Short mmCIF file of C-alpha atoms in Angstrom, two decimals:
data_model
loop_
_atom_site.label_atom_id
_atom_site.label_comp_id
_atom_site.label_asym_id
_atom_site.label_seq_id
_atom_site.Cartn_x
_atom_site.Cartn_y
_atom_site.Cartn_z
CA GLY A 1 63.78 -60.34 3.13
CA ALA A 2 61.19 -61.66 0.74
CA VAL A 3 57.90 -62.55 2.40
CA VAL A 4 55.19 -64.80 1.03
CA SER A 5 51.79 -65.20 2.66
CA GLN A 6 49.03 -67.74 2.19
CA HIS A 7 45.37 -67.54 3.00
CA PRO A 8 43.65 -69.29 4.59
CA SER A 9 46.07 -71.07 6.92
CA TRP A 10 43.58 -73.89 7.30
CA VAL A 11 40.25 -74.82 5.80
CA ILE A 12 37.70 -77.59 6.33
CA CYS A 13 35.18 -78.27 3.60
CA LYS A 14 32.61 -80.83 2.57
CA SER A 15 33.28 -83.32 -0.18
CA GLY A 16 32.26 -81.98 -3.58
CA THR A 17 32.84 -78.31 -2.81
CA SER A 18 35.60 -76.10 -4.21
CA VAL A 19 38.25 -74.37 -2.16
CA LYS A 20 40.45 -71.43 -3.18
CA ILE A 21 43.87 -70.81 -1.65
CA GLU A 22 45.68 -67.52 -2.15
CA CYS A 23 49.42 -67.00 -2.29
CA ARG A 24 50.82 -63.47 -2.14
CA SER A 25 54.32 -62.07 -2.40
CA LEU A 26 54.24 -59.12 -0.01
CA ASP A 27 57.42 -57.20 -0.79
CA PHE A 28 58.56 -58.26 -4.23
CA GLN A 29 57.16 -59.01 -7.64
CA ALA A 30 57.01 -62.72 -8.23
CA THR A 31 57.32 -63.60 -11.88
CA THR A 32 57.02 -67.28 -11.04
CA MET A 33 54.99 -69.04 -8.37
CA PHE A 34 55.01 -72.69 -7.44
CA TRP A 35 52.45 -74.89 -5.75
CA TYR A 36 53.46 -77.91 -3.68
CA ARG A 37 51.51 -80.58 -1.85
CA GLN A 38 52.68 -82.43 1.22
CA PHE A 39 50.91 -85.50 2.60
CA PRO A 40 51.51 -86.48 6.25
CA LYS A 41 55.07 -87.58 6.93
CA GLN A 42 55.98 -87.19 3.28
CA SER A 43 58.02 -84.60 1.48
CA LEU A 44 56.87 -81.73 -0.69
CA MET A 45 55.84 -82.61 -4.21
CA LEU A 46 55.71 -79.94 -6.88
CA MET A 47 52.24 -79.72 -8.41
CA ALA A 48 52.59 -76.88 -10.87
CA THR A 49 54.58 -73.84 -11.89
CA SER A 50 52.88 -70.63 -12.94
CA ASN A 51 54.28 -67.56 -14.62
CA GLU A 52 52.40 -64.28 -14.42
CA GLY A 53 50.00 -63.93 -17.30
CA SER A 54 50.60 -67.44 -18.63
CA LYS A 55 48.97 -70.81 -18.19
CA ALA A 56 50.40 -72.97 -15.44
CA THR A 57 52.63 -75.93 -16.19
CA TYR A 58 51.50 -79.01 -14.31
CA GLU A 59 53.66 -81.89 -13.17
CA GLN A 60 52.93 -85.37 -14.38
CA GLY A 61 49.98 -86.91 -12.59
CA VAL A 62 48.45 -83.61 -11.45
CA GLU A 63 45.01 -82.96 -12.94
CA LYS A 64 44.89 -79.44 -14.33
CA ASP A 65 41.09 -79.42 -14.41
CA LYS A 66 40.93 -80.31 -10.75
CA PHE A 67 43.64 -77.96 -9.50
CA LEU A 68 43.01 -74.62 -11.17
CA ILE A 69 45.86 -72.14 -10.94
CA ASN A 70 45.59 -68.45 -11.71
CA HIS A 71 48.55 -66.07 -11.65
CA ALA A 72 46.90 -62.85 -12.75
CA SER A 73 49.33 -60.42 -11.14
CA LEU A 74 52.96 -60.27 -10.04
CA THR A 75 51.94 -60.55 -6.39
CA LEU A 76 49.07 -63.03 -6.38
CA SER A 77 48.52 -66.63 -7.41
CA THR A 78 45.50 -68.73 -6.51
CA LEU A 79 44.99 -72.48 -6.37
CA THR A 80 41.42 -73.73 -6.56
CA VAL A 81 40.75 -77.32 -5.62
CA THR A 82 37.56 -78.17 -7.48
CA SER A 83 35.12 -80.83 -6.35
CA ALA A 84 37.32 -81.68 -3.41
CA HIS A 85 37.41 -85.21 -2.05
CA PRO A 86 38.87 -86.59 1.18
CA GLU A 87 41.97 -87.79 -0.68
CA ASP A 88 42.71 -84.13 -1.52
CA SER A 89 43.23 -83.45 2.18
CA SER A 90 46.80 -82.28 2.44
CA PHE A 91 49.12 -79.42 3.28
CA TYR A 92 49.43 -77.06 0.31
CA ILE A 93 52.47 -74.75 0.17
CA CYS A 94 53.23 -72.08 -2.36
CA SER A 95 56.52 -70.44 -3.16
CA ALA A 96 57.49 -67.43 -5.21
CA GLY A 97 60.53 -66.48 -7.19
CA SER A 98 61.80 -63.71 -9.43
CA SER A 99 64.80 -62.85 -11.54
CA SER A 100 66.08 -60.74 -8.64
CA TYR A 101 66.60 -63.78 -6.45
CA ASN A 102 68.28 -67.12 -6.99
CA GLU A 103 65.92 -68.95 -4.67
CA GLN A 104 62.23 -69.49 -4.00
CA PHE A 105 60.52 -68.05 -0.94
CA PHE A 106 57.90 -70.20 0.72
CA GLY A 107 54.55 -69.38 2.20
CA PRO A 108 53.46 -70.79 5.57
CA GLY A 109 51.16 -73.38 3.99
CA THR A 110 47.44 -74.14 4.02
CA ARG A 111 46.04 -77.22 5.72
CA LEU A 112 43.05 -78.54 3.74
CA THR A 113 40.73 -81.11 5.30
CA VAL A 114 37.92 -82.49 3.17
CA LEU A 115 35.17 -84.27 5.09
CA LYS B 1 64.67 -87.50 -13.54
CA GLN B 2 66.15 -86.02 -10.39
CA GLU B 3 65.76 -88.05 -7.21
CA VAL B 4 66.78 -86.82 -3.78
CA THR B 5 67.40 -89.17 -0.87
CA GLN B 6 68.00 -88.27 2.75
CA ILE B 7 69.62 -90.47 5.36
CA PRO B 8 68.82 -91.14 8.13
CA ALA B 9 65.04 -90.85 8.04
CA ALA B 10 64.97 -90.19 11.77
CA LEU B 11 67.51 -89.37 14.43
CA SER B 12 67.27 -89.04 18.20
CA VAL B 13 70.23 -87.65 20.10
CA PRO B 14 71.03 -86.13 23.48
CA GLU B 15 71.60 -82.43 23.73
CA GLY B 16 75.11 -81.27 22.90
CA GLU B 17 75.94 -83.80 20.22
CA ASN B 18 77.31 -82.82 16.83
CA LEU B 19 75.19 -84.20 13.98
CA VAL B 20 75.55 -84.95 10.30
CA LEU B 21 72.53 -85.20 8.04
CA ASN B 22 73.04 -86.63 4.58
CA CYS B 23 71.44 -85.79 1.26
CA SER B 24 72.17 -87.39 -2.11
CA PHE B 25 70.88 -86.52 -5.56
CA THR B 26 71.04 -88.42 -8.82
CA ASP B 27 71.45 -85.60 -11.35
CA SER B 28 74.49 -83.40 -10.76
CA ALA B 29 73.21 -80.69 -13.13
CA ILE B 30 71.79 -78.56 -10.37
CA TYR B 31 71.62 -74.81 -9.96
CA ASN B 32 71.85 -74.94 -6.20
CA LEU B 33 71.20 -77.14 -3.17
CA GLN B 34 69.10 -75.87 -0.32
CA TRP B 35 68.47 -77.04 3.23
CA PHE B 36 65.22 -76.25 5.02
CA ARG B 37 63.77 -76.77 8.43
CA GLN B 38 60.12 -77.68 8.94
CA ASP B 39 58.39 -77.71 12.30
CA PRO B 40 55.28 -79.91 12.70
CA GLY B 41 52.31 -78.48 10.83
CA LYS B 42 54.31 -75.47 9.68
CA GLY B 43 55.85 -74.18 6.49
CA LEU B 44 59.51 -74.19 5.50
CA THR B 45 62.33 -72.13 6.93
CA SER B 46 65.33 -71.80 4.64
CA LEU B 47 68.55 -72.60 6.48
CA LEU B 48 71.32 -72.60 3.90
CA LEU B 49 71.59 -72.34 0.14
CA ILE B 50 74.72 -73.56 -1.65
CA GLN B 51 75.14 -72.46 -5.23
CA SER B 52 76.52 -75.00 -7.68
CA SER B 53 79.85 -73.17 -7.82
CA GLN B 54 80.27 -73.26 -4.04
CA ARG B 55 81.51 -76.04 -1.77
CA GLU B 56 79.93 -75.01 1.50
CA GLN B 57 77.94 -72.45 3.44
CA THR B 58 77.86 -71.67 7.14
CA SER B 59 75.32 -70.02 9.39
CA GLY B 60 75.90 -70.09 13.13
CA ARG B 61 76.01 -73.70 14.28
CA LEU B 62 75.06 -74.98 10.83
CA ASN B 63 77.41 -75.90 8.04
CA ALA B 64 76.34 -77.37 4.72
CA SER B 65 78.68 -78.82 2.13
CA LEU B 66 78.12 -79.72 -1.49
CA ASP B 67 79.95 -82.20 -3.69
CA LYS B 68 78.27 -82.08 -7.08
CA SER B 69 80.50 -84.71 -8.64
CA SER B 70 79.42 -87.34 -6.14
CA GLY B 71 75.86 -86.04 -5.83
CA ARG B 72 76.07 -85.44 -2.11
CA SER B 73 75.41 -82.72 0.44
CA THR B 74 75.73 -82.82 4.18
CA LEU B 75 74.29 -80.62 6.88
CA TYR B 76 76.40 -80.43 10.00
CA ILE B 77 74.78 -79.23 13.22
CA ALA B 78 77.17 -78.40 16.02
CA ALA B 79 76.28 -78.65 19.71
CA SER B 80 72.67 -79.66 19.12
CA GLN B 81 69.91 -78.17 21.27
CA PRO B 82 66.31 -79.27 21.99
CA GLY B 83 65.17 -76.31 19.89
CA ASP B 84 66.81 -77.94 16.86
CA SER B 85 64.15 -80.67 16.94
CA ALA B 86 62.36 -80.54 13.58
CA THR B 87 62.35 -82.15 10.17
CA TYR B 88 65.22 -81.15 7.93
CA LEU B 89 64.65 -81.19 4.19
CA CYS B 90 67.16 -80.85 1.40
CA ALA B 91 66.13 -79.79 -2.06
CA ALA B 92 68.00 -79.85 -5.36
CA ASP B 93 67.25 -76.92 -7.63
CA GLY B 94 67.26 -77.96 -11.26
CA TYR B 95 66.95 -74.43 -12.60
CA ASN B 96 63.86 -73.21 -10.78
CA LYS B 97 62.41 -76.64 -10.10
CA LEU B 98 63.01 -77.83 -6.55
CA ILE B 99 63.05 -81.57 -5.91
CA PHE B 100 62.80 -82.39 -2.22
CA GLY B 101 64.05 -85.31 -0.22
CA ALA B 102 61.76 -87.04 2.25
CA GLY B 103 63.52 -85.37 5.17
CA THR B 104 65.29 -86.33 8.37
CA ARG B 105 63.20 -86.07 11.55
CA LEU B 106 65.50 -84.90 14.30
CA ALA B 107 64.72 -85.12 18.01
CA VAL B 108 67.19 -83.61 20.47
CA HIS B 109 66.39 -84.51 24.04
CA PRO B 110 67.66 -82.69 27.13
#
């Protein structure tokens, strides 16, 4: 089956610093990758959609200058949370899709805690 | 704008009971409907995916149905076990854009 990994699985950082989260499709080429955010006891909310080699499309209310997304290859997308603040503390989950599949495959998530 | 609602928000049952989890969506123009399981602090495990042309899908003790015209899907869990305790999420796929419900937190006690 299609496997998606995320790194790191958890990270703690100080307020004002930037944090990069990697999302990799291990056994298929992901033409599209998605980034979701999940606050405690809430559901997943789509933040942005990225296609390889193109700029990401952000959902309404998501600051593109704060959440930088790079999808430079068919197996790797990165999300950088810039100038992180405690309210950015959340569970970030990526997913990947391709024309070969009719569904998205999810990574295990990254727990971000900003002190 | 697609909205997905799940009822009930939480459910606690004794082991062995058959369960029905409900999911409703406002826009019937979906590509597919997917059910996931999420354990505390973990990512998502895909359980069942029903394409828009299908009525139901089955996997082991799980059966999911889809009625696009009424905007409803149900997840049926037969003979529940303590290991089924988790949050169950449904998501409507509007052509590569998944909209999730808030989930049903299920606790199955021995």
